[in-house]
JSON list of C-alpha atoms in Angstrom, two decimals:
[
{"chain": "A", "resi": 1, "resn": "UNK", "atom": "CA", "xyz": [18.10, 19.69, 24.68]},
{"chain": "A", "resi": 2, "resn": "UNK", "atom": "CA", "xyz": [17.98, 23.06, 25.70]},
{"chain": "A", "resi": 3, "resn": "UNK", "atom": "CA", "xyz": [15.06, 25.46, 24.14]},
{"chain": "A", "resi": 4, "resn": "UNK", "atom": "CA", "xyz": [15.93, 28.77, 22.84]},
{"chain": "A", "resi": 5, "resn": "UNK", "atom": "CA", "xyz": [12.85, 30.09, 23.90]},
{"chain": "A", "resi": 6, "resn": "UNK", "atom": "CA", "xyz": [10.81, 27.39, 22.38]},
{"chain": "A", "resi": 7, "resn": "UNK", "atom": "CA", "xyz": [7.15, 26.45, 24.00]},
{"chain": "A", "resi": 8, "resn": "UNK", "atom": "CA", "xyz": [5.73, 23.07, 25.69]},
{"chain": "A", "resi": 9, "resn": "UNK", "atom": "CA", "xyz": [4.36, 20.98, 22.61]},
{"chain": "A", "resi": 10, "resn": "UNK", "atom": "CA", "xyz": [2.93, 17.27, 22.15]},
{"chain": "A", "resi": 11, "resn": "UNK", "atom": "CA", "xyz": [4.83, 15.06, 20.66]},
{"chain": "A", "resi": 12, "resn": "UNK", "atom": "CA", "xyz": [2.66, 12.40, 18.80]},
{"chain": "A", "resi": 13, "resn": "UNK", "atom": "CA", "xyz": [3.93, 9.25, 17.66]},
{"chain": "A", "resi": 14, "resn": "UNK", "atom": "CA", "xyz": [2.25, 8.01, 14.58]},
{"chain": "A", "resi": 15, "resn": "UNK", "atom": "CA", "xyz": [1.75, 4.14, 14.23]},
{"chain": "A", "resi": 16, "resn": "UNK", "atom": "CA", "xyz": [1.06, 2.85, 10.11]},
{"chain": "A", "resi": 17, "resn": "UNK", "atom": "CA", "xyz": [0.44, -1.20, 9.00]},
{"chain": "A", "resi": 18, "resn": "UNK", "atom": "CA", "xyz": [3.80, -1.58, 6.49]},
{"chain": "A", "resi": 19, "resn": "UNK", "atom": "CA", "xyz": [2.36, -0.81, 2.78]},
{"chain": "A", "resi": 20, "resn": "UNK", "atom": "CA", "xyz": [-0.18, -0.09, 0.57]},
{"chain": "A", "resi": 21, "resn": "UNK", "atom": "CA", "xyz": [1.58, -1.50, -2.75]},
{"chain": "A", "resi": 22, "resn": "UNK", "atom": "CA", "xyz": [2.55, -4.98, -4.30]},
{"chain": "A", "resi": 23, "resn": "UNK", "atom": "CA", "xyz": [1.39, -7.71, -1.17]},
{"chain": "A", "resi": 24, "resn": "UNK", "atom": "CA", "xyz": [1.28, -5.53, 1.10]},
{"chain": "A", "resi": 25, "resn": "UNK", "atom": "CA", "xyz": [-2.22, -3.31, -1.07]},
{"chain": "A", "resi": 26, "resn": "UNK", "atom": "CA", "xyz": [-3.97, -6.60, -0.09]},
{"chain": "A", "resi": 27, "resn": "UNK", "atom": "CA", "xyz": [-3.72, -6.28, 3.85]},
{"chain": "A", "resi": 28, "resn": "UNK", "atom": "CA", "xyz": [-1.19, -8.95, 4.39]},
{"chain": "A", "resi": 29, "resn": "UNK", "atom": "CA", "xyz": [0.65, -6.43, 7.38]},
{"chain": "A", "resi": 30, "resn": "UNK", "atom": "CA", "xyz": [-2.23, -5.69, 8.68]},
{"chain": "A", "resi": 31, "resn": "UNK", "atom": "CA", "xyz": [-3.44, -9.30, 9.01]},
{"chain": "A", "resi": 32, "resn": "UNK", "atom": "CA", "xyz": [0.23, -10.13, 10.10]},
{"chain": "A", "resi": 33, "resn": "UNK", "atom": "CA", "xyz": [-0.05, -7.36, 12.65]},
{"chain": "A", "resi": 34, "resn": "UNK", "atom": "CA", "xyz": [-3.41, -8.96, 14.25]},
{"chain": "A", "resi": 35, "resn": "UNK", "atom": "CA", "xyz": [-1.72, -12.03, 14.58]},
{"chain": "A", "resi": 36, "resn": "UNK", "atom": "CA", "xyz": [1.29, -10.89, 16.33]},
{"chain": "A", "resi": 37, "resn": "UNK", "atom": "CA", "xyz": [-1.21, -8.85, 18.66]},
{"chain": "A", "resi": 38, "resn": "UNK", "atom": "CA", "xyz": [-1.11, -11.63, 21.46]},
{"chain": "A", "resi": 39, "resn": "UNK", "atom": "CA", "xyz": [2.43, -11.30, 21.50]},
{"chain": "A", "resi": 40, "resn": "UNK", "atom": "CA", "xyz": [2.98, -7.39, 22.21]},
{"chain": "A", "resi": 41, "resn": "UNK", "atom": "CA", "xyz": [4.45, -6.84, 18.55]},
{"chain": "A", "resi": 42, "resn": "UNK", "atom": "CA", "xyz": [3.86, -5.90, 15.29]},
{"chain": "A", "resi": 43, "resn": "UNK", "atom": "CA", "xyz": [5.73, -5.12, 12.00]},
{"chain": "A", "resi": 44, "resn": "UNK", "atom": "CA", "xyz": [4.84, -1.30, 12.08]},
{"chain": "A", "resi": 45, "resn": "UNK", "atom": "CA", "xyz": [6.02, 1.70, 10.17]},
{"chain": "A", "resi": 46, "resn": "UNK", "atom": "CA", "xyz": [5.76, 4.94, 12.68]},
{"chain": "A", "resi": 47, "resn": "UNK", "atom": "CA", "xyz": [6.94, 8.82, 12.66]},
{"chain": "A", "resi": 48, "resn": "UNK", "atom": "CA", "xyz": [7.05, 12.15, 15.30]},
{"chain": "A", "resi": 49, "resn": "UNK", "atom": "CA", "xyz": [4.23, 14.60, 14.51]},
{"chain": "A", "resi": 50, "resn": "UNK", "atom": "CA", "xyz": [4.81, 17.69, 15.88]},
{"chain": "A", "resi": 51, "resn": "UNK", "atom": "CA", "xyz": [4.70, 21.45, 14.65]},
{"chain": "A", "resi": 52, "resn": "UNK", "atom": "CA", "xyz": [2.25, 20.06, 12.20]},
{"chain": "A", "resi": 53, "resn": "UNK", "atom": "CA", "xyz": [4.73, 17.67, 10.18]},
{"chain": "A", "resi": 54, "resn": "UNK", "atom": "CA", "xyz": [5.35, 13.84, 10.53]},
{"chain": "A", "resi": 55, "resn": "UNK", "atom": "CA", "xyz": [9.57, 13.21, 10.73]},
{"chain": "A", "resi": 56, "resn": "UNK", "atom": "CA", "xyz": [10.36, 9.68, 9.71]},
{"chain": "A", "resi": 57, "resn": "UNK", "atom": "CA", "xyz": [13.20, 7.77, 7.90]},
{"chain": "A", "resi": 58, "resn": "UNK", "atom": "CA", "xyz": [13.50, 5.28, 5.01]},
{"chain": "A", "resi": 59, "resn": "UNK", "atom": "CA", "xyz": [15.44, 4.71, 2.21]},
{"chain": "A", "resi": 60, "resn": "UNK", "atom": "CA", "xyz": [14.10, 6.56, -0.27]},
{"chain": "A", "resi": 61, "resn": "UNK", "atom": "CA", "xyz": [16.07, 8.17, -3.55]},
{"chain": "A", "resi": 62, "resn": "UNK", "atom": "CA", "xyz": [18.71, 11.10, -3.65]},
{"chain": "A", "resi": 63, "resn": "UNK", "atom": "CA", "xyz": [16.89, 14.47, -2.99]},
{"chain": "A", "resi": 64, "resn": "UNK", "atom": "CA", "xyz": [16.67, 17.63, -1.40]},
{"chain": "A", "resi": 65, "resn": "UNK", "atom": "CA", "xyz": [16.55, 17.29, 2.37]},
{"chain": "A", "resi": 66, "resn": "UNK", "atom": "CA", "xyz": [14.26, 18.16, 4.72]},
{"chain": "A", "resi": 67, "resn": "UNK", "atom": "CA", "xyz": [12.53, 21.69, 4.56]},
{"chain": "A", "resi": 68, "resn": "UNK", "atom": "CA", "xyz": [14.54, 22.02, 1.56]},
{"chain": "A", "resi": 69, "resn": "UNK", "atom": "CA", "xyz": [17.72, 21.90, 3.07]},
{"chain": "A", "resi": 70, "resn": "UNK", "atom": "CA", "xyz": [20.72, 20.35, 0.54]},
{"chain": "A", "resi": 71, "resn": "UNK", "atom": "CA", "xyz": [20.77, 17.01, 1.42]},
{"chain": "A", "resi": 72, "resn": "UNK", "atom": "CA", "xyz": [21.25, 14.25, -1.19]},
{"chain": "A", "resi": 73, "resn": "UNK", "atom": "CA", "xyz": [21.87, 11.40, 1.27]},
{"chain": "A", "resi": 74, "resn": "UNK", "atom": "CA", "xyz": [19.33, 11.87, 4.01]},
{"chain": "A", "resi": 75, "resn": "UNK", "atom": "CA", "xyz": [17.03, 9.22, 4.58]},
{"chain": "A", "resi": 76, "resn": "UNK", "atom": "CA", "xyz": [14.97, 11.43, 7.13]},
{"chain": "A", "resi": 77, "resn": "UNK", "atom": "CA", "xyz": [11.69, 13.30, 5.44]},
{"chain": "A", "resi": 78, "resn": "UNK", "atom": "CA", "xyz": [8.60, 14.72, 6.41]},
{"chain": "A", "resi": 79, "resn": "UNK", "atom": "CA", "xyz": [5.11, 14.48, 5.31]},
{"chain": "A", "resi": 80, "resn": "UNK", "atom": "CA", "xyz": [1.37, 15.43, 6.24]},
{"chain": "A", "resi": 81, "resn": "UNK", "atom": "CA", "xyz": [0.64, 14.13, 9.85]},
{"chain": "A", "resi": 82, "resn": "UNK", "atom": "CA", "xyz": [-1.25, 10.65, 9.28]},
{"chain": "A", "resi": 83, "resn": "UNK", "atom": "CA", "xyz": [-0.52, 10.28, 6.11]},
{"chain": "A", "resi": 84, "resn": "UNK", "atom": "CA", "xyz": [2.67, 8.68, 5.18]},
{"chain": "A", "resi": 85, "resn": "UNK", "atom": "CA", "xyz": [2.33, 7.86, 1.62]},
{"chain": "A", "resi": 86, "resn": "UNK", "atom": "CA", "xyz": [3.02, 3.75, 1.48]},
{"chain": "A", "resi": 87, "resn": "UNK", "atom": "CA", "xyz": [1.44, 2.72, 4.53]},
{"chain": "A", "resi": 88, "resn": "UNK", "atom": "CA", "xyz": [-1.84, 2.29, 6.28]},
{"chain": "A", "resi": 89, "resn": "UNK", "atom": "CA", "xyz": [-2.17, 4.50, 9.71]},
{"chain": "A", "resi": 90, "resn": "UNK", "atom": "CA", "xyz": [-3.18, 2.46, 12.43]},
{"chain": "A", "resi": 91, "resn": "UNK", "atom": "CA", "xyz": [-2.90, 5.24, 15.50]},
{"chain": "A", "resi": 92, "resn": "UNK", "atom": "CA", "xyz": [-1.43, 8.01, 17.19]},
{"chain": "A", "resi": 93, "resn": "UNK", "atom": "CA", "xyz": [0.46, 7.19, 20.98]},
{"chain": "A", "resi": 94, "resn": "UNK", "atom": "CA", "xyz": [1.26, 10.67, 23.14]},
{"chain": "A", "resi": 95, "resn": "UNK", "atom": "CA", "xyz": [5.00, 10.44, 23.81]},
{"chain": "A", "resi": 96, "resn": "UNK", "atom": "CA", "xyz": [4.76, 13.67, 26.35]},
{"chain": "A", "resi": 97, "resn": "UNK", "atom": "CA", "xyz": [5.85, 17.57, 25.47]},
{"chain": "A", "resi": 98, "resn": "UNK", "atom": "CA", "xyz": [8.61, 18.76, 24.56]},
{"chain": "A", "resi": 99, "resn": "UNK", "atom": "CA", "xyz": [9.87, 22.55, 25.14]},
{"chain": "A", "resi": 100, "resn": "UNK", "atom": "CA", "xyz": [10.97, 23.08, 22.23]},
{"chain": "A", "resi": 101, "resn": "UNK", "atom": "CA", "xyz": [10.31, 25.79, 19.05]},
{"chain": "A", "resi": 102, "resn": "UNK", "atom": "CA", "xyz": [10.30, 24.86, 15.27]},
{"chain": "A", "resi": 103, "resn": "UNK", "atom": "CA", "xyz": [13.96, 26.27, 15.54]},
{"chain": "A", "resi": 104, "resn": "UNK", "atom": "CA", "xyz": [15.19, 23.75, 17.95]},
{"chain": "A", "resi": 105, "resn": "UNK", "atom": "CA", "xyz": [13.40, 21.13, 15.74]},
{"chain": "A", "resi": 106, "resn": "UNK", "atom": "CA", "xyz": [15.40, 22.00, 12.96]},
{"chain": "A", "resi": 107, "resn": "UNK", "atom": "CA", "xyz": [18.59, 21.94, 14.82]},
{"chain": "A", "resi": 108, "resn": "UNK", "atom": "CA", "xyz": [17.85, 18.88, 15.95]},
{"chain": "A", "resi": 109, "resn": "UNK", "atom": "CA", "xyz": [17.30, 17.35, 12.82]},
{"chain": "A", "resi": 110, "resn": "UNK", "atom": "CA", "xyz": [19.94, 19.13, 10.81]},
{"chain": "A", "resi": 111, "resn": "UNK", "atom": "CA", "xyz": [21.99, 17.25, 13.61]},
{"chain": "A", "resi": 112, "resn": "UNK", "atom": "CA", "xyz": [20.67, 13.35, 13.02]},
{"chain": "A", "resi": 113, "resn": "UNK", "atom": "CA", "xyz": [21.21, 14.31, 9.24]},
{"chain": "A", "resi": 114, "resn": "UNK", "atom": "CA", "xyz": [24.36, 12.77, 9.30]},
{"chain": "A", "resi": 115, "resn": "UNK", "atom": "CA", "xyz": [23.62, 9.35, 11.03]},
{"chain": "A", "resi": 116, "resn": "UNK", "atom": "CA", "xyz": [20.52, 8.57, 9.47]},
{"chain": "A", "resi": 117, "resn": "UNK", "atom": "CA", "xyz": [21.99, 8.60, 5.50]},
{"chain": "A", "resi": 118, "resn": "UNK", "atom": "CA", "xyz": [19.53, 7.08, 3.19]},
{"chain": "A", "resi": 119, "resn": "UNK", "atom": "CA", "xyz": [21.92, 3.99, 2.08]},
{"chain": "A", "resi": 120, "resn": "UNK", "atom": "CA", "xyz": [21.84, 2.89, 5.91]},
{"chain": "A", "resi": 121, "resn": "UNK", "atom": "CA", "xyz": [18.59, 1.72, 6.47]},
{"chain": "A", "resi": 122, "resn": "UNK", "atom": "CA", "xyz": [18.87, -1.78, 7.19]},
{"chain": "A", "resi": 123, "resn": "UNK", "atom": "CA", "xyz": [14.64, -3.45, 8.33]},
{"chain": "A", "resi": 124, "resn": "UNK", "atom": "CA", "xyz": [16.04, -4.62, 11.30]},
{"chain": "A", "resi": 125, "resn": "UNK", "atom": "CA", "xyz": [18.64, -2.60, 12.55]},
{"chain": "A", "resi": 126, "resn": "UNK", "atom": "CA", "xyz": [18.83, 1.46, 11.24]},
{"chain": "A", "resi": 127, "resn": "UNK", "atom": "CA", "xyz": [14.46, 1.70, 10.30]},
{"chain": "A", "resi": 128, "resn": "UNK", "atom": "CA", "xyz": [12.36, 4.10, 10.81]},
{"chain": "A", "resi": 129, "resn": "UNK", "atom": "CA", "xyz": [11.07, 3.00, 14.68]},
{"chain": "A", "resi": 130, "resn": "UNK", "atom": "CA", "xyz": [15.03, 3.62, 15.43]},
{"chain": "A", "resi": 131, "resn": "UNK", "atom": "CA", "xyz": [15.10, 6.71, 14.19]},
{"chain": "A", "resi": 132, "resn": "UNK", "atom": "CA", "xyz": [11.74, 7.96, 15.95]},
{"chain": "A", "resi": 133, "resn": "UNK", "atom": "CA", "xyz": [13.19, 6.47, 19.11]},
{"chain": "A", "resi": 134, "resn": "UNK", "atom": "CA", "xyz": [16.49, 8.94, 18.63]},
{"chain": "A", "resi": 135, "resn": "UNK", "atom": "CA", "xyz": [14.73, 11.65, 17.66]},
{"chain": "A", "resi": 136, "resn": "UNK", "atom": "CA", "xyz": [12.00, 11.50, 20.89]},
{"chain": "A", "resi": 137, "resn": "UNK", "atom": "CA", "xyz": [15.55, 11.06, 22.83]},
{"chain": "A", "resi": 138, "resn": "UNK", "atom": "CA", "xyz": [16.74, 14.48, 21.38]},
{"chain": "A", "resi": 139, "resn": "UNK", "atom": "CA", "xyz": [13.53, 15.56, 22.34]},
{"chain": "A", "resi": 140, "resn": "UNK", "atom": "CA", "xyz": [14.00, 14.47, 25.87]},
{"chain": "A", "resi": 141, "resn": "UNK", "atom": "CA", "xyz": [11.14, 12.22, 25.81]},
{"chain": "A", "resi": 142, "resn": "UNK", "atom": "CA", "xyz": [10.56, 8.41, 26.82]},
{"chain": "A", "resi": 143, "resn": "UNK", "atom": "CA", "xyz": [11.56, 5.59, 24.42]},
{"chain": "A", "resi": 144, "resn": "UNK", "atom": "CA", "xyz": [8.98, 3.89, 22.26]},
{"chain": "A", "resi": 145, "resn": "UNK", "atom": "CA", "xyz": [6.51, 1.31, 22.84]},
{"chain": "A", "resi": 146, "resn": "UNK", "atom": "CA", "xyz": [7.80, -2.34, 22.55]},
{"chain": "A", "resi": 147, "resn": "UNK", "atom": "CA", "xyz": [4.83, -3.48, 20.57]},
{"chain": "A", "resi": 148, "resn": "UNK", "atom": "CA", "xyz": [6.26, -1.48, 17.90]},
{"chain": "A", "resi": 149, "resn": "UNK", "atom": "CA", "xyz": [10.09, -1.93, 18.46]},
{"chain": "A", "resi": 150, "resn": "UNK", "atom": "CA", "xyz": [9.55, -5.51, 19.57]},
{"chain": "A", "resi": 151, "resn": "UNK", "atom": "CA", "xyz": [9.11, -7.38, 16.25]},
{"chain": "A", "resi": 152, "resn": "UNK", "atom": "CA", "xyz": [12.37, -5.79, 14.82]},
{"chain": "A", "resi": 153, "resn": "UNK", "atom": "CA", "xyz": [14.52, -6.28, 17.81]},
{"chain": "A", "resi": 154, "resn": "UNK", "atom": "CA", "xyz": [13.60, -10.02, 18.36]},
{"chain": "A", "resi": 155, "resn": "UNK", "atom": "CA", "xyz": [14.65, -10.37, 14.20]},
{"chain": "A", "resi": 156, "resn": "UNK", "atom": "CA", "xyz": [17.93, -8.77, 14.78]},
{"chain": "A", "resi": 157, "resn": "UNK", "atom": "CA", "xyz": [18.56, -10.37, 17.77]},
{"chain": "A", "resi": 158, "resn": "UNK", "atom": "CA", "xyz": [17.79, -14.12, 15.81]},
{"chain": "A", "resi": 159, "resn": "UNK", "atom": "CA", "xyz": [19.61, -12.68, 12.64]},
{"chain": "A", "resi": 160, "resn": "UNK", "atom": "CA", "xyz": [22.55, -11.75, 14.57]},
{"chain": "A", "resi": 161, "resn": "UNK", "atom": "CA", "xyz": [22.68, -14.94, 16.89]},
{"chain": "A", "resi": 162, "resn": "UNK", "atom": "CA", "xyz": [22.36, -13.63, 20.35]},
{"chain": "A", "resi": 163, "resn": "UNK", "atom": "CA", "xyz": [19.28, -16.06, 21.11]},
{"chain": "A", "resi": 164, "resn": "UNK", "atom": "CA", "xyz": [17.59, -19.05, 18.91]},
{"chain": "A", "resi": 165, "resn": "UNK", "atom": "CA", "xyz": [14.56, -19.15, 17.55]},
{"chain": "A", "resi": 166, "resn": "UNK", "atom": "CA", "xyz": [13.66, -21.53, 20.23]},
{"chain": "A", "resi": 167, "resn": "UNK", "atom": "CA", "xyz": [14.22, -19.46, 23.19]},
{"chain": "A", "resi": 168, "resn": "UNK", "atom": "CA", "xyz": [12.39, -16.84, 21.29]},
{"chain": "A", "resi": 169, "resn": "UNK", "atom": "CA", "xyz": [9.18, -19.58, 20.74]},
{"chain": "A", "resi": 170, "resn": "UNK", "atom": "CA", "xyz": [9.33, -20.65, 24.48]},
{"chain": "A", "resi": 171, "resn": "UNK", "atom": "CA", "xyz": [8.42, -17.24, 25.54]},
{"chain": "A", "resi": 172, "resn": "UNK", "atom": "CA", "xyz": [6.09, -15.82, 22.88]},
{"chain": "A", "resi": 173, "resn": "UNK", "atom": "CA", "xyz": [3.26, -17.14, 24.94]},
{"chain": "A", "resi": 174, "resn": "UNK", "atom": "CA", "xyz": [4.55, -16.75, 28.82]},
{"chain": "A", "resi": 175, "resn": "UNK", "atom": "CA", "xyz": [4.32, -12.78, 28.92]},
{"chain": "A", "resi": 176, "resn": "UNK", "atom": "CA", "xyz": [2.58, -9.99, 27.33]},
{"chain": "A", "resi": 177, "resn": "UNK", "atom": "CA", "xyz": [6.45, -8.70, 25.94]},
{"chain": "A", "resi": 178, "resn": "UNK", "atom": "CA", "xyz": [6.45, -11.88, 24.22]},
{"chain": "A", "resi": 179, "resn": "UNK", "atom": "CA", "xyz": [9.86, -12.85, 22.79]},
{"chain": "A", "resi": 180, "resn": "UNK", "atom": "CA", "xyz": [11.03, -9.31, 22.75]},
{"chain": "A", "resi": 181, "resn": "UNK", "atom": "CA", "xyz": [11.29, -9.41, 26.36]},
{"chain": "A", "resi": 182, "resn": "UNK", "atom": "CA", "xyz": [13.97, -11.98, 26.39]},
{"chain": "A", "resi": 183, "resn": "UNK", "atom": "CA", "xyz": [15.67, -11.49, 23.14]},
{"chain": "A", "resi": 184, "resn": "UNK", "atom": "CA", "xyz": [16.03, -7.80, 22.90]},
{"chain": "A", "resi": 185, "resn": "UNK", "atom": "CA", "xyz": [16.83, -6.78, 26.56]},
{"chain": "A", "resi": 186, "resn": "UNK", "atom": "CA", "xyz": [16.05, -3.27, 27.33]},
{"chain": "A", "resi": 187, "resn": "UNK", "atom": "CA", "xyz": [16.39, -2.09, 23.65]}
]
């Protein structure tokens, strides 16, 4: 991207344990998530703090956009850093700085608007860990960490039937990437 005059900032991604209601308010992701933990992956919701707001994506119902802008199918939204109402936060992971001013953020978003419509998210394929991954890309940083784009690749990868469940199985134990180092390539 190129800054119109914007400063160096951190960019923080913020990891959450999936949900605090139904199962989930008994600590089923979070035990899920320990599990997993040999394996390099989790089932994790995340979001990009900077300029003192957490960016994210879900489905979530027809409303104003972001910052107020008129948006009634935008699945992106914002809330207080660490404190993404539904889930349980787990930690924060530097993903480097970005020179960039709260201008260029909204540019930038205004800009992923249009892919990221609410009725699109799909768990597996279009979540919120994709949509943190673009929007670091826009902001000309690194790509995420596999433990928490691991899980969800491997899934899609089995759903869509690029690998089996037993080549998947074979390698959950033989690295630290577990199965999302065969099944999910690069992504």
């Amino acid at each position: 991207i190129v800054s119109s005059g914007g400063q160096r900032v951190t960019v923080l991604l913020n990891i959450y344990d999936i949900g605090t209601y139904g199962v989930f308010k008994y600590g089923v992701c979070k035990l899920v998530n320990t599990a997993l933990q040999p394996t390099g992956m989790g089932a994790f919701h995340c979001g990009v703090e900077l300029f003192g707001h957490e960016w994210s994506y879900s489905y979530i119902e027809p409303r104003a956009g972001y910052l107020g802008a008129p948006s009634r199918d935008s699945g992106i939204f914002a809330c207080k850093p660490r404190h993404c109402p539904g889930h349980s936060f787990v930690d924060s992971i530097p993903m480097g700085s970005a020179d960039v001013d709260s201008g260029d953020l909204q540019s930038i978003l205004m800009g992923l608007e249009m892919g990221w419509p609410a009725v699109r998210y799909d768990m597996l394929t279009k979540n919120c860990c994709h949509f943190c991954q673009d929007l670091c890309a826009q902001l000309g940083l690194g790509a995420l960490p596999t433990r928490v784009t691991g899980l969800a690749s491997a899934c899609a990868s089995l759903a869509a039937g690029e690998v089996s469940l037993m080549d998947c199985r074979s390698t959950i134990g033989s690295t630290n990437g577990g199965c999302s180092s065969i099944c999910c390539g690069s992504q």
